[in-house]
């Protein structure tokens, strides 16, 4: 594991419990959007790379009874909580794998009914290669459903202010490469999906994203003094009181065309 991946893993290990409490309920509408987009797929397992605490499982398991559903995450802390969630669904066929979800194990090549990932892609070192790996895991007729935060998720709001204060202005040139990289795929949807989100106040949001979100790795890299200064800048520019916004996440849904060779019948769920 590279130093960067180790820092990311440690950050999410430390953030896992808080992420489950604060962000999982707020991100739930996008999880449902991704799972709803799976639709009818062939037989075979369903993979969830970057599964985190695995909220997708509670929607996938009843929709696809008897299917093996596999969660993959780099963070041991996230996998531990994902196993706890799986334990509450004793009838589900669940496998949890602690691994780098950016490059799937060759055993999944061309064998999966679906791959679903929500809010993991933008955190990976090479999103283009990751989405190609996920697509390559599909069997003919399989479907890939990815939701991620784009470079600009909102023009004004908690996310936008955080980007401004952190100085995140490098952009994401890889965003334009995602769909072209999926050569031969049937592009079913490529759109921005917005849902409402509310935070008690700016301080609560900043502390959550610092302690229980993607900035945990940044905190480990830069230190407490840096984060304390960042927090002062953020709160100085933020409104007071409850803060509601409508961030937009990009949804990409693609299907591997059915095989021209006989076999692989589609099933309904």
GROMACS .gro file of C-alpha atoms in nm:
model
  269
    1UNK     CA    1   0.000   0.000   0.000
    2UNK     CA    2   0.140   0.340  -0.096
    3UNK     CA    3   0.178   0.616   0.164
    4UNK     CA    4  -0.116   0.800   0.009
    5UNK     CA    5  -0.344   0.496   0.021
    6UNK     CA    6  -0.234   0.422   0.377
    7UNK     CA    7  -0.323   0.777   0.482
    8UNK     CA    8  -0.661   0.753   0.306
    9UNK     CA    9  -0.731   0.420   0.475
   10UNK     CA   10  -0.634   0.554   0.817
   11UNK     CA   11  -0.846   0.864   0.764
   12UNK     CA   12  -1.154   0.656   0.688
   13UNK     CA   13  -1.076   0.418   0.975
   14UNK     CA   14  -1.094   0.715   1.211
   15UNK     CA   15  -1.398   0.864   1.036
   16UNK     CA   16  -1.606   0.546   1.003
   17UNK     CA   17  -1.827   0.569   1.313
   18UNK     CA   18  -1.902   0.937   1.265
   19UNK     CA   19  -1.963   0.889   0.893
   20UNK     CA   20  -2.227   0.627   0.966
   21UNK     CA   21  -2.408   0.862   1.204
   22UNK     CA   22  -2.381   1.191   1.016
   23UNK     CA   23  -2.338   1.131   0.644
   24UNK     CA   24  -2.511   0.799   0.576
   25UNK     CA   25  -2.861   0.939   0.648
   26UNK     CA   26  -2.789   1.253   0.444
   27UNK     CA   27  -2.653   1.058   0.147
   28UNK     CA   28  -2.935   0.801   0.153
   29UNK     CA   29  -3.137   0.958  -0.134
   30UNK     CA   30  -2.843   0.919  -0.373
   31UNK     CA   31  -2.788   0.560  -0.260
   32UNK     CA   32  -3.150   0.486  -0.347
   33UNK     CA   33  -3.108   0.661  -0.683
   34UNK     CA   34  -2.814   0.435  -0.768
   35UNK     CA   35  -2.984   0.113  -0.655
   36UNK     CA   36  -3.305   0.201  -0.838
   37UNK     CA   37  -3.100   0.242  -1.157
   38UNK     CA   38  -2.978  -0.120  -1.147
   39UNK     CA   39  -3.304  -0.249  -1.294
   40UNK     CA   40  -3.316  -0.590  -1.460
   41UNK     CA   41  -2.978  -0.762  -1.478
   42UNK     CA   42  -2.846  -1.112  -1.551
   43UNK     CA   43  -2.769  -1.371  -1.287
   44UNK     CA   44  -2.449  -1.319  -1.096
   45UNK     CA   45  -2.307  -1.131  -0.799
   46UNK     CA   46  -2.346  -0.758  -0.735
   47UNK     CA   47  -2.034  -0.565  -0.642
   48UNK     CA   48  -2.025  -0.245  -0.437
   49UNK     CA   49  -1.674  -0.095  -0.457
   50UNK     CA   50  -1.598   0.182  -0.206
   51UNK     CA   51  -1.887   0.045   0.000
   52UNK     CA   52  -1.798   0.232   0.321
   53UNK     CA   53  -2.039   0.118   0.590
   54UNK     CA   54  -2.247  -0.047   0.314
   55UNK     CA   55  -2.583   0.137   0.320
   56UNK     CA   56  -2.649   0.000  -0.031
   57UNK     CA   57  -2.689  -0.346   0.119
   58UNK     CA   58  -3.021  -0.269   0.289
   59UNK     CA   59  -3.171  -0.181  -0.050
   60UNK     CA   60  -2.996  -0.440  -0.266
   61UNK     CA   61  -3.058  -0.745  -0.045
   62UNK     CA   62  -3.442  -0.742  -0.057
   63UNK     CA   63  -3.442  -0.642  -0.423
   64UNK     CA   64  -3.211  -0.925  -0.527
   65UNK     CA   65  -3.282  -1.214  -0.289
   66UNK     CA   66  -3.039  -1.502  -0.314
   67UNK     CA   67  -2.774  -1.294  -0.491
   68UNK     CA   68  -2.424  -1.267  -0.352
   69UNK     CA   69  -2.363  -0.900  -0.271
   70UNK     CA   70  -1.999  -0.804  -0.227
   71UNK     CA   71  -1.878  -0.487  -0.054
   72UNK     CA   72  -1.520  -0.375  -0.111
   73UNK     CA   73  -1.346  -0.099   0.082
   74UNK     CA   74  -0.989   0.004   0.163
   75UNK     CA   75  -1.071   0.097   0.522
   76UNK     CA   76  -1.074  -0.170   0.791
   77UNK     CA   77  -1.293   0.057   1.005
   78UNK     CA   78  -1.552   0.088   0.730
   79UNK     CA   79  -1.548  -0.286   0.662
   80UNK     CA   80  -1.601  -0.356   1.032
   81UNK     CA   81  -1.919  -0.144   1.034
   82UNK     CA   82  -2.027  -0.295   0.704
   83UNK     CA   83  -2.004  -0.640   0.863
   84UNK     CA   84  -2.220  -0.518   1.149
   85UNK     CA   85  -2.482  -0.402   0.897
   86UNK     CA   86  -2.464  -0.737   0.716
   87UNK     CA   87  -2.516  -0.914   1.048
   88UNK     CA   88  -2.855  -0.745   1.077
   89UNK     CA   89  -2.958  -0.909   0.747
   90UNK     CA   90  -2.905  -1.280   0.821
   91UNK     CA   91  -3.084  -1.396   0.506
   92UNK     CA   92  -2.858  -1.198   0.274
   93UNK     CA   93  -2.560  -1.360   0.100
   94UNK     CA   94  -2.294  -1.100   0.179
   95UNK     CA   95  -1.918  -1.092   0.134
   96UNK     CA   96  -1.700  -0.810   0.268
   97UNK     CA   97  -1.351  -0.752   0.129
   98UNK     CA   98  -1.094  -0.510   0.266
   99UNK     CA   99  -0.908  -0.412  -0.048
  100UNK     CA  100  -0.835  -0.128  -0.288
  101UNK     CA  101  -1.160  -0.094  -0.480
  102UNK     CA  102  -0.990   0.096  -0.762
  103UNK     CA  103  -0.863  -0.224  -0.924
  104UNK     CA  104  -1.091  -0.524  -0.882
  105UNK     CA  105  -0.963  -0.875  -0.830
  106UNK     CA  106  -0.941  -1.066  -1.163
  107UNK     CA  107  -1.190  -1.321  -1.028
  108UNK     CA  108  -1.467  -1.070  -1.096
  109UNK     CA  109  -1.378  -1.015  -1.461
  110UNK     CA  110  -1.688  -1.042  -1.685
  111UNK     CA  111  -1.880  -1.225  -1.412
  112UNK     CA  112  -2.097  -0.969  -1.230
  113UNK     CA  113  -2.460  -0.877  -1.280
  114UNK     CA  114  -2.409  -0.524  -1.155
  115UNK     CA  115  -2.157  -0.287  -1.001
  116UNK     CA  116  -2.289  -0.006  -0.782
  117UNK     CA  117  -2.076   0.267  -0.627
  118UNK     CA  118  -2.189   0.580  -0.445
  119UNK     CA  119  -1.953   0.865  -0.350
  120UNK     CA  120  -1.633   0.665  -0.380
  121UNK     CA  121  -1.510   0.744  -0.730
  122UNK     CA  122  -1.400   1.103  -0.662
  123UNK     CA  123  -1.175   0.986  -0.376
  124UNK     CA  124  -0.969   0.744  -0.583
  125UNK     CA  125  -0.624   0.829  -0.721
  126UNK     CA  126  -0.721   0.732  -1.078
  127UNK     CA  127  -1.100   0.746  -1.126
  128UNK     CA  128  -1.081   0.673  -1.499
  129UNK     CA  129  -0.896   0.344  -1.448
  130UNK     CA  130  -1.127   0.254  -1.161
  131UNK     CA  131  -1.448   0.295  -1.360
  132UNK     CA  132  -1.299   0.089  -1.645
  133UNK     CA  133  -1.212  -0.186  -1.395
  134UNK     CA  134  -1.568  -0.179  -1.263
  135UNK     CA  135  -1.716  -0.196  -1.612
  136UNK     CA  136  -1.488  -0.486  -1.705
  137UNK     CA  137  -1.636  -0.682  -1.413
  138UNK     CA  138  -1.978  -0.689  -1.582
  139UNK     CA  139  -2.104  -0.990  -1.768
  140UNK     CA  140  -2.308  -0.932  -2.086
  141UNK     CA  141  -2.627  -0.749  -1.998
  142UNK     CA  142  -2.483  -0.628  -1.667
  143UNK     CA  143  -2.517  -0.272  -1.548
  144UNK     CA  144  -2.279  -0.024  -1.384
  145UNK     CA  145  -2.434   0.252  -1.169
  146UNK     CA  146  -2.198   0.515  -1.033
  147UNK     CA  147  -2.277   0.827  -0.831
  148UNK     CA  148  -2.000   1.070  -0.742
  149UNK     CA  149  -1.951   1.432  -0.642
  150UNK     CA  150  -1.836   1.630  -0.946
  151UNK     CA  151  -1.590   1.917  -0.936
  152UNK     CA  152  -1.880   2.160  -0.890
  153UNK     CA  153  -2.159   2.005  -0.684
  154UNK     CA  154  -2.314   2.343  -0.608
  155UNK     CA  155  -2.250   2.711  -0.675
  156UNK     CA  156  -2.333   2.821  -0.322
  157UNK     CA  157  -2.361   2.622   0.000
  158UNK     CA  158  -2.154   2.426   0.252
  159UNK     CA  159  -1.969   2.224  -0.013
  160UNK     CA  160  -1.888   2.529  -0.226
  161UNK     CA  161  -1.761   2.727   0.072
  162UNK     CA  162  -1.541   2.439   0.182
  163UNK     CA  163  -1.383   2.416  -0.163
  164UNK     CA  164  -1.322   2.792  -0.156
  165UNK     CA  165  -1.160   2.791   0.189
  166UNK     CA  166  -0.947   2.485   0.122
  167UNK     CA  167  -0.842   2.629  -0.212
  168UNK     CA  168  -0.954   2.330  -0.414
  169UNK     CA  169  -0.925   2.490  -0.758
  170UNK     CA  170  -0.727   2.226  -0.948
  171UNK     CA  171  -1.040   2.091  -1.116
  172UNK     CA  172  -1.098   1.732  -1.220
  173UNK     CA  173  -0.991   1.678  -1.580
  174UNK     CA  174  -1.070   1.309  -1.543
  175UNK     CA  175  -1.444   1.379  -1.534
  176UNK     CA  176  -1.456   1.430  -1.910
  177UNK     CA  177  -1.269   1.101  -1.961
  178UNK     CA  178  -1.509   0.873  -1.775
  179UNK     CA  179  -1.774   0.799  -2.036
  180UNK     CA  180  -1.534   0.790  -2.335
  181UNK     CA  181  -1.323   0.537  -2.144
  182UNK     CA  182  -1.616   0.292  -2.138
  183UNK     CA  183  -1.573   0.182  -2.496
  184UNK     CA  184  -1.859  -0.030  -2.624
  185UNK     CA  185  -2.088   0.044  -2.329
  186UNK     CA  186  -2.452   0.139  -2.374
  187UNK     CA  187  -2.483   0.477  -2.201
  188UNK     CA  188  -2.826   0.478  -2.041
  189UNK     CA  189  -2.799   0.783  -1.814
  190UNK     CA  190  -2.546   1.058  -1.755
  191UNK     CA  191  -2.704   1.334  -1.551
  192UNK     CA  192  -2.688   1.542  -1.235
  193UNK     CA  193  -2.916   1.431  -0.953
  194UNK     CA  194  -2.993   1.674  -0.670
  195UNK     CA  195  -3.151   1.604  -0.334
  196UNK     CA  196  -3.202   1.834  -0.034
  197UNK     CA  197  -2.962   1.820   0.257
  198UNK     CA  198  -2.970   2.007   0.588
  199UNK     CA  199  -2.701   2.066   0.851
  200UNK     CA  200  -2.773   2.201   1.202
  201UNK     CA  201  -2.520   2.480   1.145
  202UNK     CA  202  -2.190   2.550   0.973
  203UNK     CA  203  -1.980   2.439   1.268
  204UNK     CA  204  -2.153   2.102   1.285
  205UNK     CA  205  -2.097   2.044   0.915
  206UNK     CA  206  -1.731   2.145   0.924
  207UNK     CA  207  -1.662   1.928   1.227
  208UNK     CA  208  -1.837   1.634   1.060
  209UNK     CA  209  -1.642   1.661   0.736
  210UNK     CA  210  -1.322   1.705   0.938
  211UNK     CA  211  -1.373   1.423   1.187
  212UNK     CA  212  -1.605   1.191   0.996
  213UNK     CA  213  -1.560   1.273   0.630
  214UNK     CA  214  -1.313   1.309   0.345
  215UNK     CA  215  -1.112   1.582   0.516
  216UNK     CA  216  -0.993   1.337   0.781
  217UNK     CA  217  -0.705   1.233   0.555
  218UNK     CA  218  -0.623   1.601   0.495
  219UNK     CA  219  -0.615   1.657   0.870
  220UNK     CA  220  -0.372   1.368   0.912
  221UNK     CA  221  -0.149   1.516   0.643
  222UNK     CA  222  -0.160   1.883   0.751
  223UNK     CA  223  -0.210   1.865   1.128
  224UNK     CA  224  -0.442   2.014   1.392
  225UNK     CA  225  -0.319   2.373   1.363
  226UNK     CA  226  -0.397   2.382   0.992
  227UNK     CA  227  -0.746   2.244   1.049
  228UNK     CA  228  -0.815   2.488   1.332
  229UNK     CA  229  -0.725   2.782   1.107
  230UNK     CA  230  -0.935   2.639   0.827
  231UNK     CA  231  -1.229   2.608   1.063
  232UNK     CA  232  -1.201   2.974   1.168
  233UNK     CA  233  -1.197   3.085   0.803
  234UNK     CA  234  -1.494   2.866   0.721
  235UNK     CA  235  -1.713   2.983   1.009
  236UNK     CA  236  -1.621   3.345   0.944
  237UNK     CA  237  -1.776   3.322   0.596
  238UNK     CA  238  -2.064   3.084   0.672
  239UNK     CA  239  -2.422   3.182   0.761
  240UNK     CA  240  -2.558   3.122   1.109
  241UNK     CA  241  -2.824   2.870   1.199
  242UNK     CA  242  -2.947   2.567   1.009
  243UNK     CA  243  -2.806   2.538   0.657
  244UNK     CA  244  -3.001   2.367   0.380
  245UNK     CA  245  -2.878   2.313   0.025
  246UNK     CA  246  -2.936   2.105  -0.288
  247UNK     CA  247  -2.603   1.962  -0.405
  248UNK     CA  248  -2.592   1.780  -0.736
  249UNK     CA  249  -2.413   1.449  -0.785
  250UNK     CA  250  -2.335   1.300  -1.123
  251UNK     CA  251  -2.508   0.971  -1.203
  252UNK     CA  252  -2.361   0.748  -1.474
  253UNK     CA  253  -2.549   0.432  -1.571
  254UNK     CA  254  -2.409   0.206  -1.842
  255UNK     CA  255  -2.490  -0.143  -1.960
  256UNK     CA  256  -2.262  -0.402  -2.114
  257UNK     CA  257  -2.436  -0.508  -2.436
  258UNK     CA  258  -2.579  -0.860  -2.426
  259UNK     CA  259  -2.352  -1.125  -2.570
  260UNK     CA  260  -2.398  -1.212  -2.934
  261UNK     CA  261  -2.337  -1.571  -2.833
  262UNK     CA  262  -2.633  -1.766  -2.692
  263UNK     CA  263  -2.660  -1.781  -2.311
  264UNK     CA  264  -2.691  -1.531  -2.023
  265UNK     CA  265  -3.069  -1.475  -2.011
  266UNK     CA  266  -3.185  -1.162  -1.833
  267UNK     CA  267  -3.382  -1.200  -1.512
  268UNK     CA  268  -3.612  -0.953  -1.341
  269UNK     CA  269  -3.431  -0.866  -1.018
   0.00000   0.00000   0.00000
